[in-house]
């Protein structure tokens, strides 16, 4: 992982470089100087003075030509270098890329020195850079470096992977089912049987909730129906009561009319009886005569009726009888007046 990060950060490091020539080597510079001093290291013991001297000399040389972290490369030069070496990095990996970069820088320095008219300067630089002899032994020199970097990367990778596995495994190993305490593998805080039980009880609880909701709904529906039935019955009863009251009122009205009719009928009969009713007053009938009776018959009938209804005859009887006689006498008198007028 660390090696991968170094490779990925190379272009960024190139872009972010500044002109400072002090300080420890950057990642790119470290890779380049280790690449160039690989032969020195291979022939002597690691970290000896010769190797350190080579590293310092190469770092100074690279910085004097190209600036700290290759920051004095022109954009065109950087593009040309990337065009050649990025392809190699993609195809063959980091070591090949470092070798390519080193070769490109040496070639670039050679071109710059040829373009420079100052021969003395060129002479001074070339021996330090040693461009010619460096190219041929590149492959044999890079071999131990490649092995070393590969081993480091592998170690870092194995170490990182081990750490990750340890990190992952430690909490898993420590996890116990929170119900039964059985050790749980594969994450989670429940063992499979307990997880099944938990899911089952959740399902049952959900079913019970649904069932309870349905029962409550049924209850409410029945209550509503009862209320509606009660209200319908109330309406029916009210209607019946109204009809009953109306019927009773009609009966009373009917009885009242009948009583009125009877009373009027009685009054008519009474008036007819005494001949008081104007339109039915028949003077012949009152005197007991046929309608074609002559004057003599009328005179004799009148005399007879007057004596028949004489008030003196009933003076000793009740007031009701006397009233009856008076009415009859008045009727007889009126009939006589009408027939003789
Ligand atoms: Zn369990």
Tab-separated table of C-alpha atoms and ligand atoms in Angstrom:
chain	number	residue	atom	x	y	z
A	1	UNK	CA	0.000	0.000	0.000
A	2	UNK	CA	2.823	2.400	0.895
A	3	UNK	CA	4.692	1.584	-2.333
A	4	UNK	CA	1.526	2.154	-4.319
A	5	UNK	CA	1.056	5.520	-2.609
A	6	UNK	CA	4.646	6.532	-3.484
A	7	UNK	CA	4.072	5.655	-7.143
A	8	UNK	CA	0.785	7.493	-7.271
A	9	UNK	CA	2.301	10.564	-5.592
A	10	UNK	CA	5.200	10.925	-8.066
A	11	UNK	CA	3.426	13.232	-10.568
A	12	UNK	CA	1.932	15.250	-7.725
A	13	UNK	CA	5.349	15.551	-6.152
A	14	UNK	CA	6.759	16.719	-9.499
A	15	UNK	CA	4.044	19.318	-9.833
A	16	UNK	CA	4.321	20.551	-6.248
A	17	UNK	CA	8.067	20.894	-6.227
A	18	UNK	CA	9.709	24.232	-5.427
A	19	UNK	CA	13.147	25.682	-6.125
A	20	UNK	CA	14.551	25.098	-2.644
A	21	UNK	CA	17.763	23.070	-2.728
A	22	UNK	CA	17.980	22.490	1.021
A	23	UNK	CA	16.361	19.769	3.090
A	24	UNK	CA	16.101	15.973	2.920
A	25	UNK	CA	15.448	14.287	-0.438
A	26	UNK	CA	11.849	14.097	-1.602
A	27	UNK	CA	10.273	10.814	-2.621
A	28	UNK	CA	11.233	11.267	-6.276
A	29	UNK	CA	14.751	12.340	-5.427
A	30	UNK	CA	15.179	9.458	-2.982
A	31	UNK	CA	14.075	6.982	-5.641
A	32	UNK	CA	16.439	8.522	-8.208
A	33	UNK	CA	19.536	8.655	-6.010
A	34	UNK	CA	18.966	5.158	-4.671
A	35	UNK	CA	18.602	3.994	-8.234
A	36	UNK	CA	21.888	5.660	-9.245
A	37	UNK	CA	23.832	4.481	-6.164
A	38	UNK	CA	22.496	0.962	-6.304
A	39	UNK	CA	25.812	-0.296	-7.696
A	40	UNK	CA	27.795	1.325	-4.889
A	41	UNK	CA	25.537	-0.276	-2.332
A	42	UNK	CA	25.704	-3.669	-3.958
A	43	UNK	CA	29.514	-3.746	-3.870
A	44	UNK	CA	29.904	-2.489	-0.293
A	45	UNK	CA	28.147	-3.048	2.987
A	46	UNK	CA	24.826	-1.130	3.353
A	47	UNK	CA	24.937	2.372	4.873
A	48	UNK	CA	28.646	2.698	4.544
A	49	UNK	CA	30.331	6.034	3.936
A	50	UNK	CA	30.737	5.315	0.217
A	51	UNK	CA	27.027	4.700	-0.250
A	52	UNK	CA	26.051	7.807	1.764
A	53	UNK	CA	28.573	9.870	-0.167
A	54	UNK	CA	27.131	8.612	-3.448
A	55	UNK	CA	23.584	9.447	-2.311
A	56	UNK	CA	24.569	12.988	-1.231
A	57	UNK	CA	26.575	13.598	-4.429
A	58	UNK	CA	23.734	12.443	-6.653
A	59	UNK	CA	21.170	14.520	-4.716
A	60	UNK	CA	23.375	17.613	-5.065
A	61	UNK	CA	23.896	16.949	-8.767
A	62	UNK	CA	20.145	16.483	-9.453
A	63	UNK	CA	19.239	19.587	-7.468
A	64	UNK	CA	21.860	21.768	-9.128
A	65	UNK	CA	20.595	20.720	-12.565
A	66	UNK	CA	16.851	20.517	-12.048
A	67	UNK	CA	16.097	22.215	-8.711
A	68	UNK	CA	14.620	20.706	-5.567
A	69	UNK	CA	12.198	17.910	-6.420
A	70	UNK	CA	12.829	18.572	-10.175
A	71	UNK	CA	11.016	21.920	-9.852
A	72	UNK	CA	13.207	23.629	-12.504
A	73	UNK	CA	12.082	21.278	-15.258
A	74	UNK	CA	10.282	23.372	-17.875
A	75	UNK	CA	6.698	22.354	-18.677
A	76	UNK	CA	7.833	21.130	-22.110
A	77	UNK	CA	10.606	19.027	-20.567
A	78	UNK	CA	8.202	17.609	-18.008
A	79	UNK	CA	5.698	16.726	-20.699
A	80	UNK	CA	8.380	14.996	-22.767
A	81	UNK	CA	9.598	13.033	-19.741
A	82	UNK	CA	6.060	12.034	-18.746
A	83	UNK	CA	5.259	10.995	-22.325
A	84	UNK	CA	8.114	8.517	-22.303
A	85	UNK	CA	8.076	7.271	-18.696
A	86	UNK	CA	4.373	7.178	-17.753
A	87	UNK	CA	3.831	4.488	-20.370
A	88	UNK	CA	6.664	2.463	-18.883
A	89	UNK	CA	5.323	2.931	-15.371
A	90	UNK	CA	1.918	1.651	-16.435
A	91	UNK	CA	3.423	-1.324	-18.229
A	92	UNK	CA	6.403	-2.322	-16.050
A	93	UNK	CA	5.983	-0.678	-12.659
A	94	UNK	CA	7.837	1.676	-10.399
A	95	UNK	CA	11.422	0.492	-10.799
A	96	UNK	CA	11.240	0.716	-14.560
A	97	UNK	CA	9.718	4.158	-14.166
A	98	UNK	CA	12.540	5.335	-11.879
A	99	UNK	CA	15.108	3.972	-14.324
A	100	UNK	CA	13.356	5.705	-17.212
A	101	UNK	CA	13.178	8.983	-15.287
A	102	UNK	CA	16.857	8.783	-14.436
A	103	UNK	CA	17.764	8.120	-18.068
A	104	UNK	CA	15.593	10.980	-19.278
A	105	UNK	CA	17.195	13.396	-16.795
A	106	UNK	CA	20.702	12.354	-17.842
A	107	UNK	CA	19.815	12.792	-21.506
A	108	UNK	CA	18.235	16.182	-20.747
A	109	UNK	CA	21.342	17.345	-18.911
A	110	UNK	CA	23.514	16.210	-21.824
A	111	UNK	CA	21.344	18.158	-24.285
A	112	UNK	CA	21.497	21.281	-22.093
A	113	UNK	CA	25.288	21.038	-21.831
A	114	UNK	CA	25.668	20.690	-25.604
A	115	UNK	CA	23.526	23.758	-26.166
A	116	UNK	CA	25.589	25.736	-23.658
A	117	UNK	CA	28.557	27.504	-25.329
A	118	UNK	CA	30.665	27.527	-22.135
A	119	UNK	CA	32.917	24.547	-22.620
A	120	UNK	CA	34.539	24.838	-19.248
A	121	UNK	CA	31.226	24.523	-17.502
A	122	UNK	CA	30.350	21.548	-19.637
A	123	UNK	CA	33.623	19.922	-18.727
A	124	UNK	CA	32.999	20.584	-15.086
A	125	UNK	CA	29.530	19.093	-15.136
A	126	UNK	CA	30.028	16.031	-17.264
A	127	UNK	CA	32.465	14.186	-14.984
A	128	UNK	CA	30.133	14.632	-12.018
A	129	UNK	CA	27.128	13.390	-13.934
A	130	UNK	CA	28.985	10.557	-15.669
A	131	UNK	CA	26.209	10.149	-18.198
A	132	UNK	CA	27.890	7.710	-20.569
A	133	UNK	CA	28.911	4.939	-18.227
A	134	UNK	CA	25.728	5.158	-16.223
A	135	UNK	CA	23.385	3.984	-18.969
A	136	UNK	CA	24.840	0.549	-19.841
A	137	UNK	CA	25.042	-0.896	-16.310
A	138	UNK	CA	21.581	0.297	-15.490
A	139	UNK	CA	20.022	-3.133	-15.662
A	140	UNK	CA	22.491	-4.971	-13.426
A	141	UNK	CA	22.495	-2.060	-10.948
A	142	UNK	CA	18.761	-1.861	-10.741
A	143	UNK	CA	18.445	-5.535	-9.975
A	144	UNK	CA	19.318	-5.373	-6.218
A	145	UNK	CA	17.439	-2.096	-5.915
A	146	UNK	CA	14.422	-3.731	-7.511
A	147	UNK	CA	14.687	-6.634	-5.114
A	148	UNK	CA	15.078	-4.291	-2.158
A	149	UNK	CA	12.101	-2.102	-3.128
A	150	UNK	CA	10.040	-5.158	-3.942
A	151	UNK	CA	10.853	-6.720	-0.591
A	152	UNK	CA	10.022	-3.447	1.208
A	153	UNK	CA	6.755	-3.107	-0.650
A	154	UNK	CA	5.890	-6.729	0.046
A	155	UNK	CA	6.747	-6.273	3.726
A	156	UNK	CA	4.684	-3.102	3.931
A	157	UNK	CA	1.841	-4.808	2.086
A	158	UNK	CA	1.946	-7.930	4.228
A	159	UNK	CA	2.230	-5.809	7.372
A	160	UNK	CA	-0.712	-3.615	6.334
A	161	UNK	CA	-2.817	-6.571	5.339
A	162	UNK	CA	-1.965	-8.313	8.598
A	163	UNK	CA	-2.891	-5.213	10.565
A	164	UNK	CA	-6.172	-4.913	8.708
A	165	UNK	CA	-6.985	-8.571	9.226
A	166	UNK	CA	-6.095	-8.229	12.911
A	167	UNK	CA	-8.243	-5.114	13.208
A	168	UNK	CA	-11.115	-6.868	11.511
A	169	UNK	CA	-10.787	-10.095	13.417
A	170	UNK	CA	-10.307	-8.656	16.897
A	171	UNK	CA	-13.845	-7.203	17.372
A	172	UNK	CA	-15.332	-10.222	15.630
A	173	UNK	CA	-13.569	-12.614	17.967
A	174	UNK	CA	-14.715	-10.534	20.942
A	175	UNK	CA	-18.375	-10.520	19.815
A	176	UNK	CA	-20.711	-12.785	21.730
A	177	UNK	CA	-24.428	-13.261	21.116
A	178	UNK	CA	-26.171	-10.821	23.437
A	179	UNK	CA	-28.936	-13.351	24.112
A	180	UNK	CA	-27.244	-16.679	24.659
A	181	UNK	CA	-23.567	-15.667	24.825
A	182	UNK	CA	-22.464	-17.981	22.029
A	183	UNK	CA	-19.486	-16.650	20.041
A	184	UNK	CA	-20.679	-14.981	16.824
A	185	UNK	CA	-18.664	-15.001	13.606
A	186	UNK	CA	-19.346	-12.761	10.609
A	187	UNK	CA	-20.424	-9.660	12.521
A	188	UNK	CA	-23.665	-8.796	14.291
A	189	UNK	CA	-24.494	-9.263	17.947
A	190	UNK	CA	-26.826	-12.252	17.577
A	191	UNK	CA	-26.089	-15.880	16.715
A	192	UNK	CA	-28.134	-17.315	13.793
A	193	UNK	CA	-30.716	-19.141	16.013
A	194	UNK	CA	-31.201	-16.072	18.200
A	195	UNK	CA	-31.425	-13.853	15.104
A	196	UNK	CA	-34.063	-16.233	13.743
A	197	UNK	CA	-35.949	-16.087	17.064
A	198	UNK	CA	-35.758	-12.296	17.116
A	199	UNK	CA	-37.059	-12.056	13.539
A	200	UNK	CA	-39.806	-14.553	14.389
A	201	UNK	CA	-40.923	-12.625	17.472
A	202	UNK	CA	-40.885	-9.382	15.461
A	203	UNK	CA	-43.053	-11.076	12.832
A	204	UNK	CA	-45.444	-12.387	15.500
A	205	UNK	CA	-45.665	-8.969	17.154
A	206	UNK	CA	-46.421	-7.408	13.785
A	207	UNK	CA	-49.130	-10.036	13.133
A	208	UNK	CA	-50.635	-9.398	16.556
A	209	UNK	CA	-50.675	-5.669	15.930
A	210	UNK	CA	-52.461	-6.247	12.629
A	211	UNK	CA	-54.907	-8.625	14.342
A	212	UNK	CA	-55.588	-6.154	17.164
A	213	UNK	CA	-56.101	-3.331	14.685
A	214	UNK	CA	-58.558	-5.511	12.737
A	215	UNK	CA	-60.460	-6.457	15.930
A	216	UNK	CA	-60.641	-2.794	16.960
A	217	UNK	CA	-61.912	-1.939	13.490
A	218	UNK	CA	-64.592	-4.660	13.729
A	219	UNK	CA	-65.662	-3.398	17.142
A	220	UNK	CA	-65.921	0.174	15.916
A	221	UNK	CA	-67.852	-0.973	12.826
A	222	UNK	CA	-70.315	-2.946	14.984
A	223	UNK	CA	-70.757	0.047	17.294
A	224	UNK	CA	-71.391	2.274	14.311
A	225	UNK	CA	-73.948	-0.179	12.959
A	226	UNK	CA	-75.688	-0.366	16.342
A	227	UNK	CA	-75.785	3.412	16.570
A	228	UNK	CA	-77.183	3.638	13.052
A	229	UNK	CA	-79.788	0.971	13.869
A	230	UNK	CA	-80.761	2.845	17.040
A	231	UNK	CA	-81.054	6.092	15.179
A	232	UNK	CA	-83.136	4.426	12.441
A	233	UNK	CA	-85.402	2.889	15.104
A	234	UNK	CA	-85.730	6.285	16.783
A	235	UNK	CA	-86.714	7.881	13.495
A	236	UNK	CA	-89.259	5.089	12.916
A	237	UNK	CA	-90.707	5.483	16.404
A	238	UNK	CA	-90.912	9.234	16.022
A	239	UNK	CA	-92.706	8.778	12.725
A	240	UNK	CA	-95.131	6.297	14.274
A	241	UNK	CA	-95.755	8.657	17.175
A	242	UNK	CA	-96.390	11.521	14.777
A	243	UNK	CA	-98.840	9.409	12.754
A	244	UNK	CA	-100.579	8.328	15.945
A	245	UNK	CA	-100.952	11.920	17.122
A	246	UNK	CA	-102.244	12.944	13.714
A	247	UNK	CA	-104.705	10.045	13.700
A	248	UNK	CA	-105.894	10.972	17.171
A	249	UNK	CA	-106.271	14.598	16.100
A	250	UNK	CA	-108.205	13.513	13.037
A	251	UNK	CA	-110.469	11.318	15.212
A	252	UNK	CA	-111.065	14.191	17.599
A	253	UNK	CA	-111.779	16.523	14.713
A	254	UNK	CA	-114.155	13.941	13.246
A	255	UNK	CA	-115.928	13.493	16.581
A	256	UNK	CA	-116.150	17.239	16.971
A	257	UNK	CA	-117.655	17.621	13.495
A	258	UNK	CA	-120.093	14.796	14.124
A	259	UNK	CA	-121.162	16.361	17.394
A	260	UNK	CA	-121.583	19.690	15.638
A	261	UNK	CA	-123.585	18.055	12.855
A	262	UNK	CA	-125.787	16.258	15.409
A	263	UNK	CA	-126.331	19.483	17.302
A	264	UNK	CA	-127.313	21.366	14.133
A	265	UNK	CA	-129.534	18.504	13.057
A	266	UNK	CA	-131.226	18.571	16.455
A	267	UNK	CA	-131.759	22.321	16.190
A	268	UNK	CA	-133.242	21.969	12.718
A	269	UNK	CA	-135.526	19.173	13.854
A	270	UNK	CA	-136.683	21.285	16.784
A	271	UNK	CA	-137.370	24.312	14.634
A	272	UNK	CA	-139.175	22.150	12.075
A	273	UNK	CA	-141.200	20.658	14.883
A	274	UNK	CA	-142.422	24.061	15.947
A	275	UNK	CA	-142.613	25.459	12.438
A	276	UNK	CA	-140.072	28.140	13.164
A	277	UNK	CA	-137.818	27.360	10.229
A	278	UNK	CA	-138.551	29.977	7.557
A	279	UNK	CA	-137.973	27.953	4.430
A	280	UNK	CA	-139.800	24.834	5.641
A	281	UNK	CA	-142.725	26.685	7.283
A	282	UNK	CA	-145.914	25.161	5.873
A	283	UNK	CA	-149.037	26.938	7.218
A	284	UNK	CA	-151.351	24.228	5.866
A	285	UNK	CA	-149.330	21.533	7.677
A	286	UNK	CA	-149.339	23.565	10.906
A	287	UNK	CA	-153.173	23.769	10.813
A	288	UNK	CA	-153.543	20.196	9.585
A	289	UNK	CA	-155.198	21.272	6.274
A	290	UNK	CA	-154.794	20.090	2.669
A	291	UNK	CA	-153.069	22.659	0.433
A	292	UNK	CA	-156.309	23.439	-1.451
A	293	UNK	CA	-158.413	24.133	1.684
A	294	UNK	CA	-160.913	26.995	1.359
A	295	UNK	CA	-161.474	29.969	3.634
A	296	UNK	CA	-164.144	28.229	5.785
A	297	UNK	CA	-161.944	25.201	6.413
A	298	UNK	CA	-159.060	27.510	7.405
A	299	UNK	CA	-161.310	29.433	9.838
A	300	UNK	CA	-162.586	26.264	11.545
A	301	UNK	CA	-159.086	24.650	11.734
A	302	UNK	CA	-157.672	27.858	13.241
A	303	UNK	CA	-160.334	27.997	15.900
A	304	UNK	CA	-159.802	24.339	16.759
A	305	UNK	CA	-155.949	24.756	17.005
A	306	UNK	CA	-156.268	27.886	19.186
A	307	UNK	CA	-158.403	26.057	21.691
A	308	UNK	CA	-156.093	23.016	21.532
A	309	UNK	CA	-152.973	25.090	22.441
A	310	UNK	CA	-154.625	27.419	24.945
A	311	UNK	CA	-152.048	28.393	27.618
A	312	UNK	CA	-154.669	28.164	30.419
A	313	UNK	CA	-154.927	24.408	29.914
A	314	UNK	CA	-151.281	23.839	30.930
A	315	UNK	CA	-150.831	26.655	33.495
A	316	UNK	CA	-150.574	24.039	36.260
A	317	UNK	CA	-147.949	21.980	34.351
A	318	UNK	CA	-144.152	22.441	34.047
A	319	UNK	CA	-142.473	25.448	32.414
A	320	UNK	CA	-141.188	23.193	29.644
A	321	UNK	CA	-144.678	22.094	28.693
A	322	UNK	CA	-145.979	25.684	28.894
A	323	UNK	CA	-143.132	26.799	26.542
A	324	UNK	CA	-144.075	24.011	24.125
A	325	UNK	CA	-147.692	25.206	24.131
A	326	UNK	CA	-146.659	28.828	23.628
A	327	UNK	CA	-144.508	27.938	20.634
A	328	UNK	CA	-147.286	25.839	19.092
A	329	UNK	CA	-149.831	28.653	19.649
A	330	UNK	CA	-147.430	31.181	18.020
A	331	UNK	CA	-147.009	28.873	15.026
A	332	UNK	CA	-150.770	28.435	14.638
A	333	UNK	CA	-151.263	32.210	14.838
A	334	UNK	CA	-148.569	32.786	12.190
A	335	UNK	CA	-150.041	30.154	9.836
A	336	UNK	CA	-153.449	31.748	10.072
A	337	UNK	CA	-151.989	35.192	9.335
A	338	UNK	CA	-150.145	33.880	6.265
A	339	UNK	CA	-153.247	32.033	4.873
A	340	UNK	CA	-155.704	34.911	5.424
A	341	UNK	CA	-153.451	37.865	4.444
B	1	LIG	ZN1	-27.740	-16.551	20.570
